[in-house]
PDB file of C-alpha atoms in Angstrom:
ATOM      1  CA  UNK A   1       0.000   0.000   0.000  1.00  0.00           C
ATOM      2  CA  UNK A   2       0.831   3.688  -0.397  1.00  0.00           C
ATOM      3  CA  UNK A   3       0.691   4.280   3.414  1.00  0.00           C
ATOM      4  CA  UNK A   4       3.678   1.217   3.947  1.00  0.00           C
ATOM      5  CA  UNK A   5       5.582   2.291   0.625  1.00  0.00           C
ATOM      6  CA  UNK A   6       5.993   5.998   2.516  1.00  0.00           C
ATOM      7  CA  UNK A   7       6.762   4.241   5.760  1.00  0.00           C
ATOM      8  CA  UNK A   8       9.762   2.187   3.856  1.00  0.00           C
ATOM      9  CA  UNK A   9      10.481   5.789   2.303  1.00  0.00           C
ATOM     10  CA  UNK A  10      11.029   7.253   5.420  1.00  0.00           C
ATOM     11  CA  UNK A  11      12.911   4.149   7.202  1.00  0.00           C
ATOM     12  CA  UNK A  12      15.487   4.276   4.365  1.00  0.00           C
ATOM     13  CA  UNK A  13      16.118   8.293   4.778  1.00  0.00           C
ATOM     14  CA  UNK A  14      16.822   7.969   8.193  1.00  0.00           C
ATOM     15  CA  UNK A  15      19.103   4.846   7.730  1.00  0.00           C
ATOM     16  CA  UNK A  16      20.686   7.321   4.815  1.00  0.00           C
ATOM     17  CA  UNK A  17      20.711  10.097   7.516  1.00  0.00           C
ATOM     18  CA  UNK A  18      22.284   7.955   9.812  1.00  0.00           C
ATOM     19  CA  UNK A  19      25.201   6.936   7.339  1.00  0.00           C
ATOM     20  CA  UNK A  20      26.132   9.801   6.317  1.00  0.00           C
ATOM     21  CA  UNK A  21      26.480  11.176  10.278  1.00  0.00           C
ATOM     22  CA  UNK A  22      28.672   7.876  11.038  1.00  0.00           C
ATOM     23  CA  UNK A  23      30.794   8.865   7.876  1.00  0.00           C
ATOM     24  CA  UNK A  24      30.766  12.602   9.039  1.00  0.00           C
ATOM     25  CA  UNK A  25      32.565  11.117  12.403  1.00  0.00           C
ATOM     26  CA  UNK A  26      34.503   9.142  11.052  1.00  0.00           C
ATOM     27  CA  UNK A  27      36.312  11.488   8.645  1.00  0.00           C
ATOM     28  CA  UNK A  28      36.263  13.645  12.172  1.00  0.00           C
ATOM     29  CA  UNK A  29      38.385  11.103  13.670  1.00  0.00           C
ATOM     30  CA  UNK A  30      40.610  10.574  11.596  1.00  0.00           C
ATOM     31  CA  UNK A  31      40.962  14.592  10.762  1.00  0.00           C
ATOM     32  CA  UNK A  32      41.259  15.049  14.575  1.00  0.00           C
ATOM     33  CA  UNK A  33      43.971  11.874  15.380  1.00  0.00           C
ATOM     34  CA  UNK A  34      46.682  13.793  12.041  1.00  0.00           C
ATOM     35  CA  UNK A  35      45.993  16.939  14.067  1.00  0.00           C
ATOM     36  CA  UNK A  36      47.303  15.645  16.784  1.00  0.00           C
ATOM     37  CA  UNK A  37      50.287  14.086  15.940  1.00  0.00           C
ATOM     38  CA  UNK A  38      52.367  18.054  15.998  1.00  0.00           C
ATOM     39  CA  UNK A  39      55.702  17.656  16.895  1.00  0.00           C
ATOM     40  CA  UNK A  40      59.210  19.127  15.345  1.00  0.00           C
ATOM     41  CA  UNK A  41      62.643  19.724  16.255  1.00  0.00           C
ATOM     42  CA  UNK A  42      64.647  21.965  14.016  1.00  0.00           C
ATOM     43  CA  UNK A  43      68.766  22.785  13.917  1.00  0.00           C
ATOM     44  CA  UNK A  44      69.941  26.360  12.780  1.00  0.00           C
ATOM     45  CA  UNK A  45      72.236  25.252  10.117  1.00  0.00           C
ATOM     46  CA  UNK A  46      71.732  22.981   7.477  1.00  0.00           C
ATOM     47  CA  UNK A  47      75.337  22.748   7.493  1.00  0.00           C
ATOM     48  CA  UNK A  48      78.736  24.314   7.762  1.00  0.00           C
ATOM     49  CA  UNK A  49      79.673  26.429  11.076  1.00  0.00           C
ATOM     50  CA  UNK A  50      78.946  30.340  11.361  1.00  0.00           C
ATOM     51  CA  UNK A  51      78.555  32.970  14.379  1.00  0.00           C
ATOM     52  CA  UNK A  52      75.575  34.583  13.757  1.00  0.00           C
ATOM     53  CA  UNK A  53      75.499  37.979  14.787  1.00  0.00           C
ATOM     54  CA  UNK A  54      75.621  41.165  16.413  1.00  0.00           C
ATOM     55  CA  UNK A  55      72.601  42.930  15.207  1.00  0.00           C
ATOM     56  CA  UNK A  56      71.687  46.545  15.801  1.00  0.00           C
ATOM     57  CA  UNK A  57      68.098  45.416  16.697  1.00  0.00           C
ATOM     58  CA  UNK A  58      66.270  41.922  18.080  1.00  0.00           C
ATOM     59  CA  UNK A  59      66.076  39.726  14.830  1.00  0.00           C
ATOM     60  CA  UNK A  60      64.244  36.242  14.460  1.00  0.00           C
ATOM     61  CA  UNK A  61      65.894  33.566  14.123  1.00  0.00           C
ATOM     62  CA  UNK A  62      65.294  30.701  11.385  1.00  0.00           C
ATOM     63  CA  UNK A  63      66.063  27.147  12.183  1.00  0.00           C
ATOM     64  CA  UNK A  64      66.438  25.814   8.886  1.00  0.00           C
ATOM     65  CA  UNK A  65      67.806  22.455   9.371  1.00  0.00           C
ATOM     66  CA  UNK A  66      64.936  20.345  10.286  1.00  0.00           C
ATOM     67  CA  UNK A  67      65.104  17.047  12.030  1.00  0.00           C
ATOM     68  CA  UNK A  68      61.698  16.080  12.531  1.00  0.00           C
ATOM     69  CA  UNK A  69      58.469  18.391  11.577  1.00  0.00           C
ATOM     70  CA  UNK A  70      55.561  15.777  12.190  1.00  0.00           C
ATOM     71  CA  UNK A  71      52.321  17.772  11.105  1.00  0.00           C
ATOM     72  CA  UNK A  72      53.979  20.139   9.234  1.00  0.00           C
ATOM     73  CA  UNK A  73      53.191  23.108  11.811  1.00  0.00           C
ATOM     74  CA  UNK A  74      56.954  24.736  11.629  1.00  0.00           C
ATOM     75  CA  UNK A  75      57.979  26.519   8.621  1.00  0.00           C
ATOM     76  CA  UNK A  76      61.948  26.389   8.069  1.00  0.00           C
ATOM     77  CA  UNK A  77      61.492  29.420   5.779  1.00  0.00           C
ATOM     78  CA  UNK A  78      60.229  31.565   8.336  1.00  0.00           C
ATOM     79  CA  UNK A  79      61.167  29.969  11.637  1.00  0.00           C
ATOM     80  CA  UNK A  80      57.502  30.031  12.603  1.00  0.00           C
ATOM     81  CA  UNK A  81      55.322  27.305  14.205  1.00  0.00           C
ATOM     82  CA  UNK A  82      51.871  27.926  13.184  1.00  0.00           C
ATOM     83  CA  UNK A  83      49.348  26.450  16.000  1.00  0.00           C
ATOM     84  CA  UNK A  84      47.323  23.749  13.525  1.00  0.00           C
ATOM     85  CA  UNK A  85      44.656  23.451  16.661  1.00  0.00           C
ATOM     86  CA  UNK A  86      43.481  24.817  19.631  1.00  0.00           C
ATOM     87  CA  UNK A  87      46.151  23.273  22.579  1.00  0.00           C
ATOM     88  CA  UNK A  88      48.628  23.017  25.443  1.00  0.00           C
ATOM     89  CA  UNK A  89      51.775  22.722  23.340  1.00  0.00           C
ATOM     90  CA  UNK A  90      55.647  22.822  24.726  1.00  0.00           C
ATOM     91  CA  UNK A  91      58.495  24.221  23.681  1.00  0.00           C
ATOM     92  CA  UNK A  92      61.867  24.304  24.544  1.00  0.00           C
ATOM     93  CA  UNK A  93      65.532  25.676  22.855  1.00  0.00           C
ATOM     94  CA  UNK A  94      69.113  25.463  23.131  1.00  0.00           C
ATOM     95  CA  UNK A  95      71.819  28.419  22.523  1.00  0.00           C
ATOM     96  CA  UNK A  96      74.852  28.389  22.499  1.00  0.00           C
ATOM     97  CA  UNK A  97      77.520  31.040  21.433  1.00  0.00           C
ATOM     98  CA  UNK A  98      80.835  31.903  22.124  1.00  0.00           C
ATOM     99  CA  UNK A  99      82.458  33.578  24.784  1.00  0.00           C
ATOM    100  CA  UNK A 100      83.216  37.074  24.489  1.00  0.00           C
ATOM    101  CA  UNK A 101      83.572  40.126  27.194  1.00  0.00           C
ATOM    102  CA  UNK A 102      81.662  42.497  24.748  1.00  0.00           C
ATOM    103  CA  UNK A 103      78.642  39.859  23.478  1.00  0.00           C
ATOM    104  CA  UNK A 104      76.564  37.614  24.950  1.00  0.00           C
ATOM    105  CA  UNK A 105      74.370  34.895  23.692  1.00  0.00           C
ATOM    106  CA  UNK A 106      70.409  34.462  24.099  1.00  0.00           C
ATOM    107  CA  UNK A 107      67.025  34.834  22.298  1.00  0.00           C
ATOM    108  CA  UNK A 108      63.578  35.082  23.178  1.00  0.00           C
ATOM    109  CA  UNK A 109      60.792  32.264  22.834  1.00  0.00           C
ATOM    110  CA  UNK A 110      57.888  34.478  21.288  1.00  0.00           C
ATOM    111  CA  UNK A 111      54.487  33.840  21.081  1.00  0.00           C
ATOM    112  CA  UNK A 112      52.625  36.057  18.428  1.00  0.00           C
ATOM    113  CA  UNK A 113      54.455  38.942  19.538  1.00  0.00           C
ATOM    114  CA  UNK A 114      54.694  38.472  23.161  1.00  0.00           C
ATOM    115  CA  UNK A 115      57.985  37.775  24.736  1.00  0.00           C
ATOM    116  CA  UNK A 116      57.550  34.396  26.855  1.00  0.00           C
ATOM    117  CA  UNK A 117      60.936  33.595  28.032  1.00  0.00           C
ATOM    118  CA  UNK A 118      64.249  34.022  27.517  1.00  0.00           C
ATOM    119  CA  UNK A 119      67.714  31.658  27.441  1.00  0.00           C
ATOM    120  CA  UNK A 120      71.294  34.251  27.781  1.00  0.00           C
ATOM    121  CA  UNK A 121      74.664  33.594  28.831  1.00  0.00           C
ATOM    122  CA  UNK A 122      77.719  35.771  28.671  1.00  0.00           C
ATOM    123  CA  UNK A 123      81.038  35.108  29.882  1.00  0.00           C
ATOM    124  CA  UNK A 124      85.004  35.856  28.745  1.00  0.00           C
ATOM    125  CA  UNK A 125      85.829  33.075  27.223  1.00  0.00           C
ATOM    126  CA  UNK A 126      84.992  29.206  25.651  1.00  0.00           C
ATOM    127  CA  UNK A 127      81.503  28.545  24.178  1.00  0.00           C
ATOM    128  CA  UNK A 128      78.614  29.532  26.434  1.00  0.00           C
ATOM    129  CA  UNK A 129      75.328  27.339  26.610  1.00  0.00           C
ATOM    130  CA  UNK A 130      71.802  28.042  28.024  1.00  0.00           C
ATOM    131  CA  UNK A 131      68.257  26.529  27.852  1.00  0.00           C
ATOM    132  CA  UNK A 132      64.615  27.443  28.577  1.00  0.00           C
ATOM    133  CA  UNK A 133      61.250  26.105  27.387  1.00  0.00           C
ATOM    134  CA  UNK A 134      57.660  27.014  28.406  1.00  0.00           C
ATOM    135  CA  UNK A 135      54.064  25.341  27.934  1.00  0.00           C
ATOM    136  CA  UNK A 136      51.542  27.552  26.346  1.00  0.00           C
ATOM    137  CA  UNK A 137      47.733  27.317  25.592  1.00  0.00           C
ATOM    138  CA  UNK A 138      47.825  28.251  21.607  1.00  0.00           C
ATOM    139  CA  UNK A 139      44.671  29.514  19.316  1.00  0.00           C
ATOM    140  CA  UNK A 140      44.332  28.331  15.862  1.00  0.00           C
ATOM    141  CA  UNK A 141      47.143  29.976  13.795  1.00  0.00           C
ATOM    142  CA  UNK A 142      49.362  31.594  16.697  1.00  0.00           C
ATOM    143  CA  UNK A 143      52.720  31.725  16.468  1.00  0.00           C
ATOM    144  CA  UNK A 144      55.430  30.883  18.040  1.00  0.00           C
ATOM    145  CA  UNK A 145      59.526  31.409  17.243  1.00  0.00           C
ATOM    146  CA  UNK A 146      62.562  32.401  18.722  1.00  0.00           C
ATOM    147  CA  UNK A 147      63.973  35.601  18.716  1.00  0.00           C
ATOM    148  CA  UNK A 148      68.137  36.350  19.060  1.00  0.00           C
ATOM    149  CA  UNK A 149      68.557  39.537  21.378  1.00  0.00           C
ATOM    150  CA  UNK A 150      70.003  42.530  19.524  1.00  0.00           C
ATOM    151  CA  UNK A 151      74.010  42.510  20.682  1.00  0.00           C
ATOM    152  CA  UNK A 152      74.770  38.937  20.806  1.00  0.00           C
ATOM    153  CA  UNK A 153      76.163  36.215  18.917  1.00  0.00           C
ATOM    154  CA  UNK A 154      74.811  32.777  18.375  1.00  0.00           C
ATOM    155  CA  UNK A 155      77.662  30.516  17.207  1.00  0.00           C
ATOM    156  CA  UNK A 156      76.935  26.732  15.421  1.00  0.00           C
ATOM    157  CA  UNK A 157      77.957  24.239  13.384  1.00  0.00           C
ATOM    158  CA  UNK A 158      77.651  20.466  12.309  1.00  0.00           C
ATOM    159  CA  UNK A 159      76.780  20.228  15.789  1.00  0.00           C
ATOM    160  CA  UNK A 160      73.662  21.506  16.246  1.00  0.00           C
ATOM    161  CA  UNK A 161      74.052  22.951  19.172  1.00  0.00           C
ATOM    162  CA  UNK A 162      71.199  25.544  18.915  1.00  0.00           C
ATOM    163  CA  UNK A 163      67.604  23.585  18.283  1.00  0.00           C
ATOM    164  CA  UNK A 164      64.166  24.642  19.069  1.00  0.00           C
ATOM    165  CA  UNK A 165      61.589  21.937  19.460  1.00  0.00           C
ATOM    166  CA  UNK A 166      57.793  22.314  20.691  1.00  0.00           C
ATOM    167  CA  UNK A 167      54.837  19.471  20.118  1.00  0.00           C
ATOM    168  CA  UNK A 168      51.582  19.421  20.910  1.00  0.00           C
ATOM    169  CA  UNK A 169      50.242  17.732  24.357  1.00  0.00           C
ATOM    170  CA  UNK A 170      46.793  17.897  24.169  1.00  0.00           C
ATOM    171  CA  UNK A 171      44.096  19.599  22.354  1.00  0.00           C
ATOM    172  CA  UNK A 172      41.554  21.670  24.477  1.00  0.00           C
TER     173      UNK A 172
END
């Protein structure tokens, strides 16, 4: 009958309905587990060894030789991480530099253009190392690079002794 032929109608809609809502999820899921695989760690030099620096005035810095860049959220043109999702992410970096009485070594960790942290060391002689790292709750397309302070020198080589890293650790 007409009445059971628009029942059938309607049964097979919702079962369409229904489909198309379990195939909306899944292509969620799997959207949602890439997103959160964001990780990279990234050398200054691809190769040879150079002191970078003085400069008259703060300057970002590029870390150009990549070692991992899962996601594809750091851009070794730029030096910028570009937040691919809303998140706690960490970051951390490593300078190092040599010793001088007039120059020190350090940069800034930056977010968009606030200054987060910073890692400096100055002292007469040798190389000079330092560290820092923060965890920061990132929008959708903030970034976040480092920064060398204007007036130092960043020294590196094969070594890769100056890295910035940062992953994701969970989306919010």
């Amino acid at each position: 009958t007409l009445k059971e032929l628009e029942l059938q109608k309607n049964e097979l809609e919702k079962l369409q309905l229904q489909q198309q809502q379990q195939i909306q999820t899944a292509v969620k899921g799997l959207f949602s587990l890439k997103v959160r695989q964001v990780a990279f760690s990234a050398a200054l030099l691809v190769s040879g060894g150079e002191i970078i620096g003085p400069f008259n005035t703060d300057t970002n810095l590029i870390f150009k030789n990549v070692i991992e860049n899962i996601g594809n959220a750091y851009n070794p043109q730029t030096g910028l991480f570009t937040a691919p999702v809303r998140g706690a992410y960490h970051f951390e970096f490593y300078i190092h530099g040599p010793g001088e009485t007039s120059h020190g070594s350090g940069a800034a960790l930056m977010k968009n253009e606030q200054l987060i942290c910073i890692a400096y060391e100055q002292q007469t002689s040798l190389w000079v190392n330092s560290a820092n790292g923060a965890t920061l709750l990132l929008e959708v397309g903030d970034v976040v690079f480092l920064r060398q302070w204007k007036n130092t020198k960043i020294g590196d080589n094969n070594n890769n002794h100056n890295t910035f890293s940062g992953h994701l650790l969970f989306i919010m």
